[in-house]
Every structure is written in C-alpha cells, then in structure tokens.
mmCIF file of C-alpha atoms and ligand atoms in Angstrom:
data_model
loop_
_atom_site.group_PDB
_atom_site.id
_atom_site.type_symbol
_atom_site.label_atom_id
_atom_site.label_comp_id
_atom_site.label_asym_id
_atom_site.label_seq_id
_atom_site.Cartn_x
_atom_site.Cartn_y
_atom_site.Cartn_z
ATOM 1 C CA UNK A 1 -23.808 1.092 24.799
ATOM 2 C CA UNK A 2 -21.545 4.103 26.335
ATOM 3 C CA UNK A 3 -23.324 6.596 23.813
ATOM 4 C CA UNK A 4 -26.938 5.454 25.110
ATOM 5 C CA UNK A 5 -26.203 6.331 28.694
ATOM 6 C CA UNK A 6 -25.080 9.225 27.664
ATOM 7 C CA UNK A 7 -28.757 10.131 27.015
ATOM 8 C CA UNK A 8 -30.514 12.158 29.846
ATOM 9 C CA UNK A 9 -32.074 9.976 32.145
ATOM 10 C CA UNK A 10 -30.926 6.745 31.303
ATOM 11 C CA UNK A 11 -28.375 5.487 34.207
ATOM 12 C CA UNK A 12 -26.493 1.928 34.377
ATOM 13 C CA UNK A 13 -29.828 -0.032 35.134
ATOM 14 C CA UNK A 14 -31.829 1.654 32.769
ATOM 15 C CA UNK A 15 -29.083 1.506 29.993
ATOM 16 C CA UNK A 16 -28.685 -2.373 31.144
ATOM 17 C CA UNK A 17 -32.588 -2.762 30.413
ATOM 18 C CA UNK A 18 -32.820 -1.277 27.286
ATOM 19 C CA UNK A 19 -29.860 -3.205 25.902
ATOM 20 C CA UNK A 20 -31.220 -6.789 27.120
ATOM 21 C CA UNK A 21 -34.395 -5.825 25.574
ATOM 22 C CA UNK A 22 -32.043 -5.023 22.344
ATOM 23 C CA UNK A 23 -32.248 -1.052 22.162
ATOM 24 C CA UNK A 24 -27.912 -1.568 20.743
ATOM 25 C CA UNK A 25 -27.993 1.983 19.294
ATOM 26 C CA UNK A 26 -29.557 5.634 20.283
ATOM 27 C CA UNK A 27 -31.312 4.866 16.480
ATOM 28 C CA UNK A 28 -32.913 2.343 17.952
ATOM 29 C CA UNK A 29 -34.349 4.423 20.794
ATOM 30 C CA UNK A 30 -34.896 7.499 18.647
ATOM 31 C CA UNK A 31 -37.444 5.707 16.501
ATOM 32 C CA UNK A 32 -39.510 3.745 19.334
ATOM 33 C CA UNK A 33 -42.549 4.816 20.946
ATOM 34 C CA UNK A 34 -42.948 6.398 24.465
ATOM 35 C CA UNK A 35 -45.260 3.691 25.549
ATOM 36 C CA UNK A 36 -43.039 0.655 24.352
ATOM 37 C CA UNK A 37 -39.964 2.003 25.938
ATOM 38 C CA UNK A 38 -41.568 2.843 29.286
ATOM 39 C CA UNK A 39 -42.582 -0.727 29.728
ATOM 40 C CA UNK A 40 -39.567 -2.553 28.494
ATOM 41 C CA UNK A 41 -37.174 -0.426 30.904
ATOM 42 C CA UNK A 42 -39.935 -0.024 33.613
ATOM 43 C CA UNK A 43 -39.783 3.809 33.849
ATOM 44 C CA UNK A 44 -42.405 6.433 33.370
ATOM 45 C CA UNK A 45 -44.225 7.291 30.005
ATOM 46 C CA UNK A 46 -42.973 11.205 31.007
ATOM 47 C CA UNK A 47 -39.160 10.188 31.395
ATOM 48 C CA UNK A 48 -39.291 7.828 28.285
ATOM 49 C CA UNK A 49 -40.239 10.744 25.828
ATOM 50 C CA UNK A 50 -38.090 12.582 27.326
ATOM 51 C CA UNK A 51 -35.472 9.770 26.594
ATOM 52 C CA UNK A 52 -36.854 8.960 22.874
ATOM 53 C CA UNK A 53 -36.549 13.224 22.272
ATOM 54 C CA UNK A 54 -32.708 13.621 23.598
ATOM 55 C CA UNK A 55 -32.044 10.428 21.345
ATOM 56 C CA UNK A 56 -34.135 11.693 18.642
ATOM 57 C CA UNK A 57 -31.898 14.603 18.643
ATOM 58 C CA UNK A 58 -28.291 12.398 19.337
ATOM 59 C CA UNK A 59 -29.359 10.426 16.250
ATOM 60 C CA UNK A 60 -28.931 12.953 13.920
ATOM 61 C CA UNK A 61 -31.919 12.086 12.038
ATOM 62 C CA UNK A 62 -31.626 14.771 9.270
ATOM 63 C CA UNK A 63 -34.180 17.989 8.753
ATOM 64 C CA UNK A 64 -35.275 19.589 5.967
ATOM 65 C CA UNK A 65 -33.244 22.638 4.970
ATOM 66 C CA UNK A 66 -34.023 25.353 2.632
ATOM 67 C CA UNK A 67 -32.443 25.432 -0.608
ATOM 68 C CA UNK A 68 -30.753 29.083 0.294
ATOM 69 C CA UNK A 69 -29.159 27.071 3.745
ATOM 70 C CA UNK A 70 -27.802 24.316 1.357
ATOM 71 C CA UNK A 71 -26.373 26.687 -0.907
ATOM 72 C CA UNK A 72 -24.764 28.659 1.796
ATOM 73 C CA UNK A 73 -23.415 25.071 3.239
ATOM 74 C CA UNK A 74 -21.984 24.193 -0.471
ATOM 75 C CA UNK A 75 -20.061 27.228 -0.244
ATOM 76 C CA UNK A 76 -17.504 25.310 2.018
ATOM 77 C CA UNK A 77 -16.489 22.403 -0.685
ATOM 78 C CA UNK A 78 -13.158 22.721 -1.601
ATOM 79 C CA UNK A 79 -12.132 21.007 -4.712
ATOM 80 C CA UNK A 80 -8.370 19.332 -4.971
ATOM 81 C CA UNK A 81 -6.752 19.097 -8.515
ATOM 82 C CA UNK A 82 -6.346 15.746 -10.007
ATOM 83 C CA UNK A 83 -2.890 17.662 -11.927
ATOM 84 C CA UNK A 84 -4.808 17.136 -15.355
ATOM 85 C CA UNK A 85 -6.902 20.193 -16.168
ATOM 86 C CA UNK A 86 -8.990 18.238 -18.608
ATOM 87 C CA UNK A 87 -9.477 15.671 -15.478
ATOM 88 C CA UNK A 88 -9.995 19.144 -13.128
ATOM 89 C CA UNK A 89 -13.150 20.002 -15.742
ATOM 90 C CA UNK A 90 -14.469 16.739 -16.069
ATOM 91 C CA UNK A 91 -15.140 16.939 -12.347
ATOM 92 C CA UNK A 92 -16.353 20.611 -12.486
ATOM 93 C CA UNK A 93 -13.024 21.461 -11.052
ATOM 94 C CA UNK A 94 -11.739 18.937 -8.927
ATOM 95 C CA UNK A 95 -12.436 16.112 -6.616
ATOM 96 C CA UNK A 96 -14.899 17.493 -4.049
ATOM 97 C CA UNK A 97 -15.075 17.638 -0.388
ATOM 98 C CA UNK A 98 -17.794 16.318 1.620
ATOM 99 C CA UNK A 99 -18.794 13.665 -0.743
ATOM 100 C CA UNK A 100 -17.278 10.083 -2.214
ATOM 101 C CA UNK A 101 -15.880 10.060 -5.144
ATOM 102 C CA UNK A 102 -15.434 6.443 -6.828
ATOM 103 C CA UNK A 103 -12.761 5.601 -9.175
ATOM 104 C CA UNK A 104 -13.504 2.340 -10.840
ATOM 105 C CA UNK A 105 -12.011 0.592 -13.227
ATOM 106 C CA UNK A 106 -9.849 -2.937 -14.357
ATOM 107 C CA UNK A 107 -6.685 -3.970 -13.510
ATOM 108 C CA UNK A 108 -4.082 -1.399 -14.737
ATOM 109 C CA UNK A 109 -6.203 1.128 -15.351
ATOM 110 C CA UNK A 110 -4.561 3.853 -12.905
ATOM 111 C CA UNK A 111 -7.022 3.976 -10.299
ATOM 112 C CA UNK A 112 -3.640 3.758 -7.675
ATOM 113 C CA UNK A 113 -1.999 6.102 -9.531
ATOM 114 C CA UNK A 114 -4.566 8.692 -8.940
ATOM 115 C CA UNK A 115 -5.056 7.548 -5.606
ATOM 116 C CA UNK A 116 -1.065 8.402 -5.049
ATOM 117 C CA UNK A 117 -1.506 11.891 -7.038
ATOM 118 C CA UNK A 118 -4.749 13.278 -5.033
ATOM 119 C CA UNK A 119 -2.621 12.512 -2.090
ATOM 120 C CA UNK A 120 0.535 14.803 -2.917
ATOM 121 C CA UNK A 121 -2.412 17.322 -3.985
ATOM 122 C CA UNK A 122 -3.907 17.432 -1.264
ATOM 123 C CA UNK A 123 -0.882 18.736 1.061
ATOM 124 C CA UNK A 124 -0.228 21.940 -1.783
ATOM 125 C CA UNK A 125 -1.916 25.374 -0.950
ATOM 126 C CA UNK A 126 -5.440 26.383 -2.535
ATOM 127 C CA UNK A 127 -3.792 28.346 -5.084
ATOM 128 C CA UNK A 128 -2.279 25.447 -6.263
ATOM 129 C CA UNK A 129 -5.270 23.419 -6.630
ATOM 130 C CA UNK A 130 -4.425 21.529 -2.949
ATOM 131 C CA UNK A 131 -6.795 21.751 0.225
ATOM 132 C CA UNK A 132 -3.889 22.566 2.732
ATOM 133 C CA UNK A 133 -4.434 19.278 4.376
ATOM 134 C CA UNK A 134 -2.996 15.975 5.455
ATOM 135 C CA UNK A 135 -3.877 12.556 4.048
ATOM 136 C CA UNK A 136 -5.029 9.193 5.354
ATOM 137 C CA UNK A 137 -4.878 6.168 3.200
ATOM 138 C CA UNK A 138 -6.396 2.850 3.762
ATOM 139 C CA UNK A 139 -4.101 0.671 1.673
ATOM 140 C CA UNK A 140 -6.061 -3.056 1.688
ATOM 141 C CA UNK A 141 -3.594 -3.807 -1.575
ATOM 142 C CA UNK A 142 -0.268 -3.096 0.024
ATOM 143 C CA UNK A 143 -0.271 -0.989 -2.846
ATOM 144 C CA UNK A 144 1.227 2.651 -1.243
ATOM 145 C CA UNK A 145 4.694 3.306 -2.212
ATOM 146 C CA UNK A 146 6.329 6.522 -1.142
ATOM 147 C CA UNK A 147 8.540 6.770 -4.207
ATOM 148 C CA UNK A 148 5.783 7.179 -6.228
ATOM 149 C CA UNK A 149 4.626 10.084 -3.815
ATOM 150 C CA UNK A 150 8.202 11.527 -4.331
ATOM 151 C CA UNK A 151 8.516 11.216 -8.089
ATOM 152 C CA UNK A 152 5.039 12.898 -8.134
ATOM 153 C CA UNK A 153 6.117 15.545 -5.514
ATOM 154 C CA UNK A 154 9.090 16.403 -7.864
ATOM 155 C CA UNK A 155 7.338 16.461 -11.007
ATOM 156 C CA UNK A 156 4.748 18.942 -9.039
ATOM 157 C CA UNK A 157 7.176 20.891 -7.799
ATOM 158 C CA UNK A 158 8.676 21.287 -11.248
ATOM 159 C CA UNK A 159 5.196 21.991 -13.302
ATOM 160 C CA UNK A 160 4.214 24.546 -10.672
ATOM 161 C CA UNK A 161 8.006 25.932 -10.412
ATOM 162 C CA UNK A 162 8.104 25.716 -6.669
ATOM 163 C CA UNK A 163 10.127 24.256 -4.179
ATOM 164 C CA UNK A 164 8.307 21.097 -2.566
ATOM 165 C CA UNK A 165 9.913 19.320 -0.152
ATOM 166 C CA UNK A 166 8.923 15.762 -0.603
ATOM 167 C CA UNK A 167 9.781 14.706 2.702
ATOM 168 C CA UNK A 168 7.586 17.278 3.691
ATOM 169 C CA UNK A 169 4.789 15.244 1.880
ATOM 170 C CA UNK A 170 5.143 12.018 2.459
ATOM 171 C CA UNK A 171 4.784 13.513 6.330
ATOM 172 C CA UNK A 172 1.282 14.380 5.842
ATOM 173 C CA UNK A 173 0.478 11.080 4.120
ATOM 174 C CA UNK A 174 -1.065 8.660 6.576
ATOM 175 C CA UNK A 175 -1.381 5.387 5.418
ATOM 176 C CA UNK A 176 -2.882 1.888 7.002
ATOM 177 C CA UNK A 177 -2.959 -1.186 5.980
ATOM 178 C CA UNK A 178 -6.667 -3.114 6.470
ATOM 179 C CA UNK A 179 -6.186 -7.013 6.374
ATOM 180 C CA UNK A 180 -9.564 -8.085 5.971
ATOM 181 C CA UNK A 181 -12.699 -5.996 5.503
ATOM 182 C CA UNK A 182 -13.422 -5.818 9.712
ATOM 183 C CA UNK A 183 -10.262 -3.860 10.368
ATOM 184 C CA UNK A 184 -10.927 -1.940 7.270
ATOM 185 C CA UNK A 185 -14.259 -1.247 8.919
ATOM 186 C CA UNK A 186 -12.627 -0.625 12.160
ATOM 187 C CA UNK A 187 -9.710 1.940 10.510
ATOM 188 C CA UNK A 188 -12.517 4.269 9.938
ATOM 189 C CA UNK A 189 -13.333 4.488 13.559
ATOM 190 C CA UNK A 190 -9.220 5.279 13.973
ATOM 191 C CA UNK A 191 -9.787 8.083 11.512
ATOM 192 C CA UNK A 192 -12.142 10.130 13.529
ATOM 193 C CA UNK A 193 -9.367 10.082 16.271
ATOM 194 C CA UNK A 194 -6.522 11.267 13.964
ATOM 195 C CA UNK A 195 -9.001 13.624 12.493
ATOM 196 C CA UNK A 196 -8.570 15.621 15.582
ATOM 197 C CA UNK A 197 -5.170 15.926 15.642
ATOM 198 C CA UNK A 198 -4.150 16.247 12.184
ATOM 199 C CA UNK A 199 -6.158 18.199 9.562
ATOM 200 C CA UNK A 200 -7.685 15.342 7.424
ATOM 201 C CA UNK A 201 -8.109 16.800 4.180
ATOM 202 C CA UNK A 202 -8.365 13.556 1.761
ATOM 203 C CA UNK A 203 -9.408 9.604 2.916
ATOM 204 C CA UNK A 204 -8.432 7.019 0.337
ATOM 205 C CA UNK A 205 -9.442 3.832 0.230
ATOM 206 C CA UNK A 206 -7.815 1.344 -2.049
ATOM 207 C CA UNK A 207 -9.241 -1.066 -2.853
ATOM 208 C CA UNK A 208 -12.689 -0.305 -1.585
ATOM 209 C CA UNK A 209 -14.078 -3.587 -2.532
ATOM 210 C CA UNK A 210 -11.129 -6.051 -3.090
ATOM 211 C CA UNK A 211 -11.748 -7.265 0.726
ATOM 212 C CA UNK A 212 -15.415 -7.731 0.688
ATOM 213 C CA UNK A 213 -14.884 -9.679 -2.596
ATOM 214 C CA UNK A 214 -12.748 -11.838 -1.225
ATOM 215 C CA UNK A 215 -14.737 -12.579 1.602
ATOM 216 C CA UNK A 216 -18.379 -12.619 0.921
ATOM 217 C CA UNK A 217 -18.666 -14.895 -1.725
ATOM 218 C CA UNK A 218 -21.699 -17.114 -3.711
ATOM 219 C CA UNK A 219 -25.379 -15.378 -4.005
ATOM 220 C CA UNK A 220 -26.034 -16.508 0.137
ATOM 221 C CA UNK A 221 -23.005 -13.978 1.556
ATOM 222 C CA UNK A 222 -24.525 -11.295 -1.055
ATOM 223 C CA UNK A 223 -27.016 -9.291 1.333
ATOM 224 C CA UNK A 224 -24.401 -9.126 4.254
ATOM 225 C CA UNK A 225 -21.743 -8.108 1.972
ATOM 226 C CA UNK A 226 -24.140 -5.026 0.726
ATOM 227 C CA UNK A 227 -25.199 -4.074 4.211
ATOM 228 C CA UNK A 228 -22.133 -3.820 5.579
ATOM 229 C CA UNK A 229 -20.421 -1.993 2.047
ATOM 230 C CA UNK A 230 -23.142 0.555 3.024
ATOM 231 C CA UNK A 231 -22.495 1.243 6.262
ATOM 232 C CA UNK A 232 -18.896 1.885 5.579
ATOM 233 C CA UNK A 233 -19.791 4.071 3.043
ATOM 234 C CA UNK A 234 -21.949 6.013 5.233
ATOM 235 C CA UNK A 235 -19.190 6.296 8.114
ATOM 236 C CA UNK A 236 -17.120 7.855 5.504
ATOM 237 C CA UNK A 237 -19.630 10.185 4.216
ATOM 238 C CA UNK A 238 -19.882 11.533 7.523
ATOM 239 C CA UNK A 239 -16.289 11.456 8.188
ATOM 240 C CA UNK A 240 -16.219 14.127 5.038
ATOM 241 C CA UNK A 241 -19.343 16.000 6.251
ATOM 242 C CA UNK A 242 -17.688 16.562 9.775
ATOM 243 C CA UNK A 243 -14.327 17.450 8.291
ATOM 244 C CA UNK A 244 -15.143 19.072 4.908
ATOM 245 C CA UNK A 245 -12.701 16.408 3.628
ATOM 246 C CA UNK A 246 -12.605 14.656 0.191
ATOM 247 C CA UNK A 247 -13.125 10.805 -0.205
ATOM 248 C CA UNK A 248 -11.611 8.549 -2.182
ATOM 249 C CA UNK A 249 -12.377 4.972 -3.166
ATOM 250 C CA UNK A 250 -11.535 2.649 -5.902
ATOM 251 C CA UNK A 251 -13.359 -0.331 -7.092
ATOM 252 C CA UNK A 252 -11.582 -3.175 -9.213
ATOM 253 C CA UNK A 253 -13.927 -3.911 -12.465
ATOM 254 C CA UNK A 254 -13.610 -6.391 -15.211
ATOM 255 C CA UNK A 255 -14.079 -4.877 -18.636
ATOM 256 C CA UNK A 256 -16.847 -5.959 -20.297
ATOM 257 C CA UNK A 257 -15.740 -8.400 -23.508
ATOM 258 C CA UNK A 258 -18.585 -6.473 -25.639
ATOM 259 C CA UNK A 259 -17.939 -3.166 -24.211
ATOM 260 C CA UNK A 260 -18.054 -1.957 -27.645
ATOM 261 C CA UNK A 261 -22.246 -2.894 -27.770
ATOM 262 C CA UNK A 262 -23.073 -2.867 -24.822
ATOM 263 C CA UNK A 263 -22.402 0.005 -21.974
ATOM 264 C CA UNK A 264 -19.272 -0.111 -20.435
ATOM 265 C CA UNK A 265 -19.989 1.680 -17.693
ATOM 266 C CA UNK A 266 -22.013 -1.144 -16.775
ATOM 267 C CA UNK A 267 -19.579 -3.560 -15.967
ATOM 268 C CA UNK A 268 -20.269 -6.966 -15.095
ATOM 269 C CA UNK A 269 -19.853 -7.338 -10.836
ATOM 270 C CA UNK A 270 -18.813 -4.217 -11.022
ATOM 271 C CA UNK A 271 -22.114 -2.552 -8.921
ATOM 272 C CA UNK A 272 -21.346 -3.552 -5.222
ATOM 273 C CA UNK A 273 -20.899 0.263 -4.210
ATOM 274 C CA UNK A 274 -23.877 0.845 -5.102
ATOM 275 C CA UNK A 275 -25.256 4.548 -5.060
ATOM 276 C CA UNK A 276 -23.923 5.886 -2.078
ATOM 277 C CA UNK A 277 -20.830 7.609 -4.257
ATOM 278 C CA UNK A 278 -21.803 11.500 -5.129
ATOM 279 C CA UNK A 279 -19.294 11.327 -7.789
ATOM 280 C CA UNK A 280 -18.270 7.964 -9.808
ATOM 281 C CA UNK A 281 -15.889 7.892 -12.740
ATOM 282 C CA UNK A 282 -14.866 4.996 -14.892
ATOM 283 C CA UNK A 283 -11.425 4.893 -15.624
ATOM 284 C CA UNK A 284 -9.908 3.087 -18.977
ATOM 285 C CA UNK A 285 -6.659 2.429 -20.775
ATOM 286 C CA UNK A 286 -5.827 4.320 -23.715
ATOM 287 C CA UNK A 287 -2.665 3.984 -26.090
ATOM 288 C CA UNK A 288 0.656 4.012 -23.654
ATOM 289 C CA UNK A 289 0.508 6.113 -21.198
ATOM 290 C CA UNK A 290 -3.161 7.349 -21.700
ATOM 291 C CA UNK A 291 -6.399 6.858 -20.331
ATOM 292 C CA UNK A 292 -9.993 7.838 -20.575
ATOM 293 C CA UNK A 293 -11.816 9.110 -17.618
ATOM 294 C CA UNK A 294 -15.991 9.150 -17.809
ATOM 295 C CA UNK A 295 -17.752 10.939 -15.330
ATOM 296 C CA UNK A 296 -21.308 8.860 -14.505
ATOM 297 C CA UNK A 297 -24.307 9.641 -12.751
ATOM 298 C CA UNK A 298 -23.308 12.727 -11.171
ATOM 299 C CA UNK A 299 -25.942 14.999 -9.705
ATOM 300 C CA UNK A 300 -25.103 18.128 -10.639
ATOM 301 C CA UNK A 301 -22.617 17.783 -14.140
ATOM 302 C CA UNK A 302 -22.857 16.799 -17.492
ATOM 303 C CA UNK A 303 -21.692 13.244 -18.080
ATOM 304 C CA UNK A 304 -18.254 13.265 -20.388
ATOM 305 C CA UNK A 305 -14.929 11.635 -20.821
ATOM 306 C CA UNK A 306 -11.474 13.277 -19.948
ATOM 307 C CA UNK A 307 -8.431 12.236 -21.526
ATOM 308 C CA UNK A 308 -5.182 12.151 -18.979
ATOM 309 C CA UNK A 309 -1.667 10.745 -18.918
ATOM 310 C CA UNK A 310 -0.032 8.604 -16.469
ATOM 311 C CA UNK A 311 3.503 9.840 -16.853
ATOM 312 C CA UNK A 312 7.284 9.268 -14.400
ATOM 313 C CA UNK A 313 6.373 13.079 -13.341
ATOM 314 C CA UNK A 314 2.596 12.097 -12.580
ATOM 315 C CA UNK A 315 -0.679 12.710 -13.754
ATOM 316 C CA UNK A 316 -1.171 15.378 -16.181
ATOM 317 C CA UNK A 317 -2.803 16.537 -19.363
HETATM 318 P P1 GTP B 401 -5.511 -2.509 -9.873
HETATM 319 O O1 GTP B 401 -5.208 -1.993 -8.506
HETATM 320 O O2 GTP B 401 -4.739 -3.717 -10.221
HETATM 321 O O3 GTP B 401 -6.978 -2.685 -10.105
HETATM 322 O O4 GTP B 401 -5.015 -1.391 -10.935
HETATM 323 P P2 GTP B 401 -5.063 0.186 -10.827
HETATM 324 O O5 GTP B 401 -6.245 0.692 -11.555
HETATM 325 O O6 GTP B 401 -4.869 0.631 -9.443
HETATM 326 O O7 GTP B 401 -3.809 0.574 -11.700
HETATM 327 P P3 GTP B 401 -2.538 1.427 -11.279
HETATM 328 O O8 GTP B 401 -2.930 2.762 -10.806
HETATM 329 O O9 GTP B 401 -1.680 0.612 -10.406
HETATM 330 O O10 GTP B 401 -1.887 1.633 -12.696
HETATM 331 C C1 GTP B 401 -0.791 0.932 -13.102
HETATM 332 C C2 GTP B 401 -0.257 1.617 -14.340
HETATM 333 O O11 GTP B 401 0.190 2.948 -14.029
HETATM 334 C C3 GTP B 401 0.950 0.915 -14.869
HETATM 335 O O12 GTP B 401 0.568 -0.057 -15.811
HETATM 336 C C4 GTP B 401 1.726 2.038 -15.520
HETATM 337 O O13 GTP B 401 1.206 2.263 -16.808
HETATM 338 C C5 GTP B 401 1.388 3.232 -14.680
HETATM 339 N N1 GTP B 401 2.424 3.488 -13.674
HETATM 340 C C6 GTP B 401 2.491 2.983 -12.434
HETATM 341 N N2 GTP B 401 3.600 3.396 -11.803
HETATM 342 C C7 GTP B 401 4.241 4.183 -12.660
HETATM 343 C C8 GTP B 401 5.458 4.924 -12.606
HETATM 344 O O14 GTP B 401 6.174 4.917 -11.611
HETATM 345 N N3 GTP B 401 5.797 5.627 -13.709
HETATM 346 C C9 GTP B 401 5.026 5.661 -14.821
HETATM 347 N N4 GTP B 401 5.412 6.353 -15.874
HETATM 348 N N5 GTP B 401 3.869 4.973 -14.908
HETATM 349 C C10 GTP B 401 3.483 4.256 -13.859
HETATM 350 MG MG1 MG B 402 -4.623 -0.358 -7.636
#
C-alpha cells in the first residue's frame, strides 16, 4: 500500500479507499479506467486520470523500443566464465547478465558444483572471464560449502597463475538459507537491499524448485504453485535488469528411463520453470568425472552439447 500513496494525489483516505475497494498494487490502478476509479474513491474524473497516468508510468508497463536502442542496451551484458571454454562457447561465451539462466538436471549431475564455480567467477576481473562483482546465494539445500569455494579458488588461482586470496572470495559470497518457498520468496526482496550496498554481480538459487515441490503437491496445489514460480522468476529478472547481474537457478529433474527414444530434454516433472529462463541447459553425467551440458531453447544460439569435467581443482575442460 506505501508505493500507491506514493502516487500524486492519492493521500491516506484516498489510498484507504482504493485498497478496501481492492486496488493492492499501482498495476492494479495503472490498468483501470478514469471513470471506475473516480467513483470507487469518490474523487474527480480529472484527478483520477491524473492518478491512473502517474501509476501508468510507476508500473513500468514496458514500451516498444527500436531494435538500434536494444542493441545499444545489449551492449552492457557481461558474460562470466563457467572455467570450461567448451562450456564458455556453448553459452556464446559465458553465463549472461540480465537474464536467467537454468541449470537442470538429476541428482548428481553437478548443477551445485557449477553453482559453487560461477560464484568464485564472478569475484575475478573481466580479463579473467569474472564480472568484478560480489555474489548472493539462496541455498534452500543447505548445500553451500566454503571449502568447495576454496578448493575452486586455488585451482583458479593456479590455472590462471595468479595470486587469489580465497578468503578474499568467500567475502564476496553471500549466501542465505530459504526454509520454505515464502522466505525464499521473501530473500529476494532482501536482495534489492544488499544490492545497494554491495555490487551484486551473480544471484544463485539452489534449488529453484526443490521448495515448491515439496510444498505444492497433487494436480489441486498445481496452478498456485505456477503462479507464484512465476512471479519469483520475474522479481529476479528484474533484479538482473536493474543490476546488470547474472542469474542462476537450478532445477532437480528425473532422467527419463527411455531417454535414449524419447527426448531427454523433456524430462518427466521436470517443466515447472516454465519459459521465463532466457537461457536453459540440461546437465548429464558422463564417465567419472564428466558431464554433458545441452544448451535448449535459447533465443539467440545454436542448440549443442558441451563436454566439461568436475574435477578437486573445479570445473574445467
Ligand atoms: P542435486 O542437488 O542432488 O540435484 O545434485 P547436483 O546436480 O547439484 O549435483 P552436484 O553439483 O552436487 O554434483 C555432485 C557431484 O560433483 C559428485 O557426485 C562429484 O562427482 C562431484 N563433486 C562434488 N564435490 C566434489 C569435490 O569436492 N571434488 C570433486 N572432484 N568432485 C566433486
Ligand atoms: Mg545440488
């Protein structure tokens, strides 16, 4: 309610109105008619368009831009290395700012791993691939461990032939732990807050899904589950819009039992993210320490698999 009175022209009692007659968002306002609103809060026609235009442009509704503005704005992505060049060019280069990437895949299948290797990426300089930035992780798994962030520090620090101090690192890693899928909802809010103090390069979130699994279950729970999966998704997207920051999610699959026949890209369950991801790649075990990454559905590259290593040092090649 404190963001509609911030509106010109709506005080307490008008604010009070419009919420009883269930205005809850400036959306909500930005999308009604002049005529409606003035009755419903009992105020002039004049002073409600003048209410539904200041919302209209609060709501951030979206405009139209030309291709040559879009092209200019793509000029800010960044790209962080994943540390395995053939990984890097699977990707077009790296995992890209200001859009979700998802990392799906079963059980085992290094989607954490990853997760713990974009992180210590993410604090090296551009030259090295990194983004300069700080990290905040959203660990609904208890799956973090800062070891692993110092083995993988070391074993940068050694490819690249660098000092890195890990300590250094694991500083700029932020990580949370979400209980249930409302405070991993409500950690999101947290991160536009930390956002302004620290330079948010890279949010993971790991396990995307594993809450909302847990607690939306049976055909009846399905619609809520999806609604509210979207909206998360779309809080993050703008988190990486508003910070040119990279976002990270995973998504526990089952492998499909005829994944030879059928496509196993399509796993069974697996679809609760639905399409809001710009980038999605299935991960999949390979013999010992390899695996197979497949790029899918992306807008702008070729579809393709990637073969990387999960190794003590990290992920490499
Ligand atoms: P779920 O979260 O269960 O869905 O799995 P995941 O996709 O997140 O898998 P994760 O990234 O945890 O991968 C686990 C695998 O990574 C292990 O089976 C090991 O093969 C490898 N791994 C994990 N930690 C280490 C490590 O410290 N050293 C090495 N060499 N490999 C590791
Ligand atoms: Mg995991």
């Amino acid at each position: 309610m404190d963001e509609i009175e911030k509106l010109p022209g709506v005080g307490p009692a008008t604010a009070e109105k419009l919420k009883d007659a269930g205005y809850d968002s400036i959306m909500a306002i930005a999308v009604e008619s002049p005529r409606n609103l003035a009755e419903i809060a009992e105020i002039g026609e004049g002073i409600a368009a003048k209410i539904i235009n200041a919302a209209k442009r609060a709501a951030d509704i979206g405009d139209f831009e030309s291709g040559t503005e879009i092209m200019e704005r793509r000029k800010e992505i960044k790209k962080v290395t994943t540390g395995s060049k053939a990984f890097d060019d699977l990707l077009g280069g790296g995992v890209e700012t200001e859009s979700i990437t998802e990392f799906f895949g079963e059980f085992g299948s290094g989607k954490t791993q990853v997760m713990h290797q974009l992180a210590v990426n993410t604090t090296l300089l551009k030259e090295y691939g990194g983004l300069e930035g700080e990290v905040a992780m959203i660990d609904t798994e208890n799956t973090f461990r800062p070891e692993r962030i110092v083995q993988m520090a070391e074993g940068v620090a050694k490819r690249l032939g660098m000092d890195i101090n890990p300590e250094d690192v694991l500083s700029k890693i932020h990580v949370a732990r979400a209980y249930n899928s409302s405070h991993q909802i409500l950690l999101v809010d947290k991160l536009f807050e930390i956002a302004k103090e620290r330079p948010i390069k890279l949010v993971i979130v790991d396990s995307l899904t594993a809450h909302f699994r847990a607690e939306y279950v049976g055909r009846g729970a399905l619609a809520e589950r999806q609604q509210l999966l979207n909206q998360h998704m779309h809080k993050l997207l703008k988190f990486a819009t508003l910070n040119n920051a990279a976002i990270c999610v995973t998504n526990q699959v089952a492998a499909k039992p005829d994944a030879f026949f059928g496509d196993p890209t399509r796993p069974i369950g697996g679809h609760i993210v639905g399409h809001t991801a710009t980038f999605r790649v299935y991960l999949r075990k390979s013999k010992g320490d390899k695996r197979i990454a497949r790029l899918i559905d992306s807008p702008n590259l070729p579809e393709g698999e990637a073969v990387l290593r999960i190794t003590e040092e990290g992920i490499m090649d």
